[in-house]
Amino acid sequence: MHTATATTPAQRRRAPYGNWRPPVVGVSLLVPVGADCITVVELGGMLMLPVGGVCDGQTPEQAGHRVLTDPSGRLRFQRRVAVDTAQTRRRKVITHILAAAPMTHNTATGLVYRDPRATVRVMPTLHLFDQWPTGRARLVVNLQALATGDTAGIEDGVVSTELRPTLDA
């Protein structure tokens, strides 16, 4: 008589939490207007900083000019304020946060965002804090670094341990 032996199912191995896809590289822009305002984009009822992707072979500054175009050519990026990295489920997201030279209200109204459905707005920074419930700490730290020109405080801030400053001017 033939007896069957029961086999226990093999233990399922879990794959390591890894980056099996290339990272997503993006750019976020801080464009101050005057001494107390900032440029934001309104899209679908949401306010956000101007953001976009960095294509292969493109510098963050070139990507920034693709995200926000200025017909007068006055949009200049002074420095990279910080580089923010975040790990999603299977991909790393790297965001370069660029600070532009301060603009006047008239110049800022001529800016054009990459998405034609969006509206570029100039808002007082304090008013933006009231309407932007998430991301306040990140914005405050970046604006402080932009205003002082010192990015050393970002590393010690409460924003994220992943947010690290860059020292290129």
CSV table of N, CA, C and O in Angstrom, one decimal, residues 9-72:
chain,number,residue,atom,x,y,z
A,9,PRO,N,3.8,23.5,3.4
A,9,PRO,CA,4.1,24.5,2.3
A,9,PRO,C,5.4,25.3,2.7
A,9,PRO,O,5.6,25.5,3.8
A,10,ALA,N,6.1,25.6,1.7
A,10,ALA,CA,7.4,26.3,1.9
A,10,ALA,C,7.0,27.7,2.4
A,10,ALA,O,6.0,28.3,2.1
A,11,GLN,N,7.8,28.2,3.3
A,11,GLN,CA,7.7,29.5,3.9
A,11,GLN,C,7.8,30.5,2.8
A,11,GLN,O,8.8,30.5,2.0
A,12,ARG,N,6.9,31.4,2.7
A,12,ARG,CA,7.0,32.5,1.7
A,12,ARG,C,8.1,33.5,2.1
A,12,ARG,O,8.2,34.0,3.2
A,13,ARG,N,9.0,33.7,1.1
A,13,ARG,CA,10.1,34.6,1.4
A,13,ARG,C,9.6,36.0,1.0
A,13,ARG,O,9.0,36.2,0.0
A,14,ARG,N,10.0,36.9,1.8
A,14,ARG,CA,9.6,38.3,1.5
A,14,ARG,C,10.8,39.0,0.8
A,14,ARG,O,11.9,38.8,1.3
A,15,ALA,N,10.5,39.7,-0.2
A,15,ALA,CA,11.5,40.5,-0.9
A,15,ALA,C,11.9,41.7,-0.1
A,15,ALA,O,11.1,42.2,0.6
A,16,PRO,N,13.2,42.0,-0.1
A,16,PRO,CA,13.6,43.2,0.6
A,16,PRO,C,13.0,44.4,0.1
A,16,PRO,O,12.6,44.5,-1.1
A,17,TYR,N,12.8,45.4,0.9
A,17,TYR,CA,12.2,46.7,0.6
A,17,TYR,C,13.3,47.4,-0.2
A,17,TYR,O,14.1,48.1,0.3
A,18,GLY,N,13.2,47.3,-1.5
A,18,GLY,CA,14.3,47.9,-2.3
A,18,GLY,C,13.8,48.8,-3.4
A,18,GLY,O,12.6,48.9,-3.7
A,19,ASN,N,14.8,49.4,-4.0
A,19,ASN,CA,14.5,50.3,-5.2
A,19,ASN,C,14.7,49.5,-6.5
A,19,ASN,O,15.8,49.5,-7.0
A,20,TRP,N,13.7,48.9,-6.9
A,20,TRP,CA,13.8,48.2,-8.2
A,20,TRP,C,13.5,49.0,-9.4
A,20,TRP,O,13.6,48.6,-10.5
A,21,ARG,N,13.1,50.2,-9.1
A,21,ARG,CA,12.8,51.2,-10.2
A,21,ARG,C,13.7,52.4,-10.0
A,21,ARG,O,14.1,52.7,-8.9
A,22,PRO,N,14.1,53.0,-11.1
A,22,PRO,CA,14.9,54.2,-11.0
A,22,PRO,C,14.2,55.3,-10.2
A,22,PRO,O,13.0,55.4,-10.1
A,23,PRO,N,15.0,56.2,-9.5
A,23,PRO,CA,14.4,57.2,-8.7
A,23,PRO,C,13.7,58.2,-9.5
A,23,PRO,O,14.0,58.5,-10.7
A,24,VAL,N,12.7,58.9,-8.9
A,24,VAL,CA,12.0,60.0,-9.5
A,24,VAL,C,12.7,61.3,-9.0
A,24,VAL,O,12.9,61.4,-7.8
A,25,VAL,N,13.2,62.1,-9.9
A,25,VAL,CA,13.9,63.3,-9.5
A,25,VAL,C,13.0,64.5,-9.9
A,25,VAL,O,12.5,64.6,-11.1
A,26,GLY,N,12.7,65.4,-9.0
A,26,GLY,CA,11.9,66.5,-9.3
A,26,GLY,C,12.5,67.8,-8.8
A,26,GLY,O,13.6,67.8,-8.1
A,27,VAL,N,11.8,68.9,-9.0
A,27,VAL,CA,12.2,70.2,-8.6
A,27,VAL,C,11.0,70.9,-8.0
A,27,VAL,O,9.9,70.8,-8.5
A,28,SER,N,11.3,71.7,-6.9
A,28,SER,CA,10.3,72.5,-6.3
A,28,SER,C,10.8,73.9,-6.2
A,28,SER,O,12.0,74.1,-5.8
A,29,LEU,N,10.0,74.9,-6.5
A,29,LEU,CA,10.6,76.3,-6.6
A,29,LEU,C,10.0,77.2,-5.6
A,29,LEU,O,8.8,77.2,-5.3
A,30,LEU,N,10.9,77.9,-5.0
A,30,LEU,CA,10.5,79.0,-4.0
A,30,LEU,C,10.8,80.3,-4.7
A,30,LEU,O,12.0,80.7,-5.0
A,31,VAL,N,9.8,81.0,-5.1
A,31,VAL,CA,9.9,82.3,-5.8
A,31,VAL,C,9.3,83.4,-5.0
A,31,VAL,O,8.1,83.6,-4.9
A,32,PRO,N,10.2,84.1,-4.2
A,32,PRO,CA,9.7,85.2,-3.4
A,32,PRO,C,9.3,86.4,-4.2
A,32,PRO,O,10.0,86.7,-5.2
A,33,VAL,N,8.3,87.1,-3.8
A,33,VAL,CA,7.8,88.3,-4.4
A,33,VAL,C,7.8,89.4,-3.4
A,33,VAL,O,7.1,89.3,-2.4
A,34,GLY,N,8.6,90.4,-3.6
A,34,GLY,CA,8.8,91.4,-2.6
A,34,GLY,C,9.3,90.9,-1.3
A,34,GLY,O,10.1,89.9,-1.3
A,35,ALA,N,9.0,91.5,-0.2
A,35,ALA,CA,9.5,91.0,1.1
A,35,ALA,C,8.6,90.1,1.8
A,35,ALA,O,9.0,89.4,2.7
A,36,ASP,N,7.3,90.0,1.4
A,36,ASP,CA,6.4,89.3,2.2
A,36,ASP,C,5.4,88.3,1.4
A,36,ASP,O,4.5,87.8,2.0
A,37,CYS,N,5.7,88.1,0.2
A,37,CYS,CA,4.8,87.3,-0.6
A,37,CYS,C,5.6,86.1,-1.3
A,37,CYS,O,6.9,86.2,-1.4
A,38,ILE,N,4.9,85.1,-1.8
A,38,ILE,CA,5.5,84.0,-2.5
A,38,ILE,C,4.6,83.6,-3.6
A,38,ILE,O,3.4,83.8,-3.6
A,39,THR,N,5.2,83.0,-4.7
A,39,THR,CA,4.5,82.6,-5.8
A,39,THR,C,4.0,81.2,-5.6
A,39,THR,O,4.8,80.3,-5.2
A,40,VAL,N,2.7,80.9,-5.8
A,40,VAL,CA,2.2,79.6,-5.6
A,40,VAL,C,1.4,79.3,-6.9
A,40,VAL,O,1.1,80.2,-7.7
A,41,VAL,N,1.0,78.0,-7.0
A,41,VAL,CA,0.2,77.6,-8.2
A,41,VAL,C,-1.1,77.0,-7.6
A,41,VAL,O,-1.1,76.3,-6.7
A,42,GLU,N,-2.2,77.4,-8.2
A,42,GLU,CA,-3.5,76.9,-7.9
A,42,GLU,C,-4.0,76.0,-9.0
A,42,GLU,O,-4.1,76.4,-10.2
A,43,LEU,N,-4.2,74.7,-8.7
A,43,LEU,CA,-4.6,73.7,-9.7
A,43,LEU,C,-5.7,72.9,-9.0
A,43,LEU,O,-5.5,72.2,-8.0
A,44,GLY,N,-6.9,72.9,-9.6
A,44,GLY,CA,-8.0,72.1,-9.0
A,44,GLY,C,-8.4,72.4,-7.6
A,44,GLY,O,-8.7,71.6,-6.9
A,45,GLY,N,-8.3,73.7,-7.3
A,45,GLY,CA,-8.6,74.1,-5.9
A,45,GLY,C,-7.5,73.9,-4.9
A,45,GLY,O,-7.7,74.2,-3.7
A,46,MET,N,-6.4,73.4,-5.3
A,46,MET,CA,-5.3,73.1,-4.3
A,46,MET,C,-4.2,74.1,-4.6
A,46,MET,O,-3.9,74.5,-5.7
A,47,LEU,N,-3.6,74.6,-3.5
A,47,LEU,CA,-2.4,75.5,-3.6
A,47,LEU,C,-1.2,74.7,-3.4
A,47,LEU,O,-1.1,73.8,-2.6
A,48,MET,N,-0.2,74.9,-4.2
A,48,MET,CA,1.1,74.2,-4.1
A,48,MET,C,2.2,75.1,-4.6
A,48,MET,O,2.0,76.1,-5.4
A,49,LEU,N,3.4,74.8,-4.2
A,49,LEU,CA,4.6,75.4,-4.8
A,49,LEU,C,4.7,74.9,-6.2
A,49,LEU,O,4.3,73.8,-6.5
A,50,PRO,N,5.3,75.7,-7.1
A,50,PRO,CA,5.5,75.2,-8.5
A,50,PRO,C,6.5,74.0,-8.4
A,50,PRO,O,7.6,74.0,-7.9
A,51,VAL,N,6.1,72.8,-9.0
A,51,VAL,CA,6.9,71.6,-9.0
A,51,VAL,C,6.9,71.0,-10.4
A,51,VAL,O,6.0,71.3,-11.2
A,52,GLY,N,7.9,70.2,-10.6
A,52,GLY,CA,8.0,69.5,-11.9
A,52,GLY,C,9.1,68.4,-11.8
A,52,GLY,O,9.8,68.3,-10.9
A,53,GLY,N,9.2,67.7,-12.9
A,53,GLY,CA,10.1,66.6,-13.0
A,53,GLY,C,11.4,67.1,-13.6
A,53,GLY,O,11.4,68.0,-14.4
A,54,VAL,N,12.5,66.3,-13.3
A,54,VAL,CA,13.8,66.6,-13.9
A,54,VAL,C,14.0,65.4,-14.9
A,54,VAL,O,14.1,64.3,-14.5
A,55,CYS,N,14.2,65.7,-16.2
A,55,CYS,CA,14.4,64.7,-17.2
A,55,CYS,C,15.8,64.3,-17.2
A,55,CYS,O,16.7,65.0,-16.7
A,56,ASP,N,16.1,63.1,-17.9
A,56,ASP,CA,17.5,62.7,-18.0
A,56,ASP,C,18.4,63.7,-18.7
A,56,ASP,O,18.0,64.3,-19.7
A,57,GLY,N,19.5,63.9,-18.2
A,57,GLY,CA,20.5,64.8,-18.8
A,57,GLY,C,20.2,66.3,-18.5
A,57,GLY,O,20.8,67.2,-19.1
A,58,GLN,N,19.2,66.6,-17.7
A,58,GLN,CA,18.8,67.9,-17.4
A,58,GLN,C,19.2,68.3,-16.0
A,58,GLN,O,19.1,67.5,-15.1
A,59,THR,N,19.6,69.5,-15.8
A,59,THR,CA,20.0,70.0,-14.5
A,59,THR,C,18.7,70.5,-13.8
A,59,THR,O,17.7,70.8,-14.4
A,60,PRO,N,18.7,70.5,-12.4
A,60,PRO,CA,17.5,71.0,-11.7
A,60,PRO,C,17.2,72.5,-12.2
A,60,PRO,O,16.0,72.8,-12.2
A,61,GLU,N,18.2,73.3,-12.4
A,61,GLU,CA,17.9,74.7,-12.9
A,61,GLU,C,17.2,74.7,-14.2
A,61,GLU,O,16.3,75.5,-14.4
A,62,GLN,N,17.6,73.8,-15.1
A,62,GLN,CA,16.9,73.8,-16.4
A,62,GLN,C,15.5,73.3,-16.3
A,62,GLN,O,14.6,73.8,-16.9
A,63,ALA,N,15.3,72.3,-15.4
A,63,ALA,CA,13.9,71.8,-15.1
A,63,ALA,C,13.1,72.9,-14.5
A,63,ALA,O,11.9,73.0,-14.8
A,64,GLY,N,13.7,73.7,-13.6
A,64,GLY,CA,13.0,74.8,-13.0
A,64,GLY,C,12.5,75.8,-14.0
A,64,GLY,O,11.4,76.4,-13.9
A,65,HIS,N,13.3,76.1,-15.0
A,65,HIS,CA,12.9,77.0,-16.1
A,65,HIS,C,11.8,76.4,-17.0
A,65,HIS,O,11.0,77.1,-17.6
A,66,ARG,N,11.7,75.1,-17.0
A,66,ARG,CA,10.7,74.4,-17.8
A,66,ARG,C,9.4,74.5,-17.0
A,66,ARG,O,8.3,74.6,-17.5
A,67,VAL,N,9.5,74.4,-15.6
A,67,VAL,CA,8.3,74.4,-14.8
A,67,VAL,C,7.6,75.8,-14.8
A,67,VAL,O,6.4,75.9,-15.0
A,68,LEU,N,8.4,76.8,-14.6
A,68,LEU,CA,7.9,78.2,-14.6
A,68,LEU,C,8.7,79.0,-15.7
A,68,LEU,O,9.9,79.1,-15.6
A,69,THR,N,8.0,79.4,-16.6
A,69,THR,CA,8.6,80.2,-17.7
A,69,THR,C,8.2,81.7,-17.5
A,69,THR,O,7.2,82.0,-17.0
A,70,ASP,N,9.2,82.5,-17.8
A,70,ASP,CA,9.0,84.0,-17.7
A,70,ASP,C,9.3,84.6,-19.0
A,70,ASP,O,10.5,84.6,-19.4
A,71,PRO,N,8.3,85.2,-19.6
A,71,PRO,CA,8.6,85.8,-21.0
A,71,PRO,C,9.6,86.9,-20.9
A,71,PRO,O,10.3,87.1,-21.9
A,72,SER,N,9.8,87.6,-19.8
A,72,SER,CA,10.7,88.7,-19.7
A,72,SER,C,12.1,88.1,-19.4
A,72,SER,O,13.1,88.9,-19.5
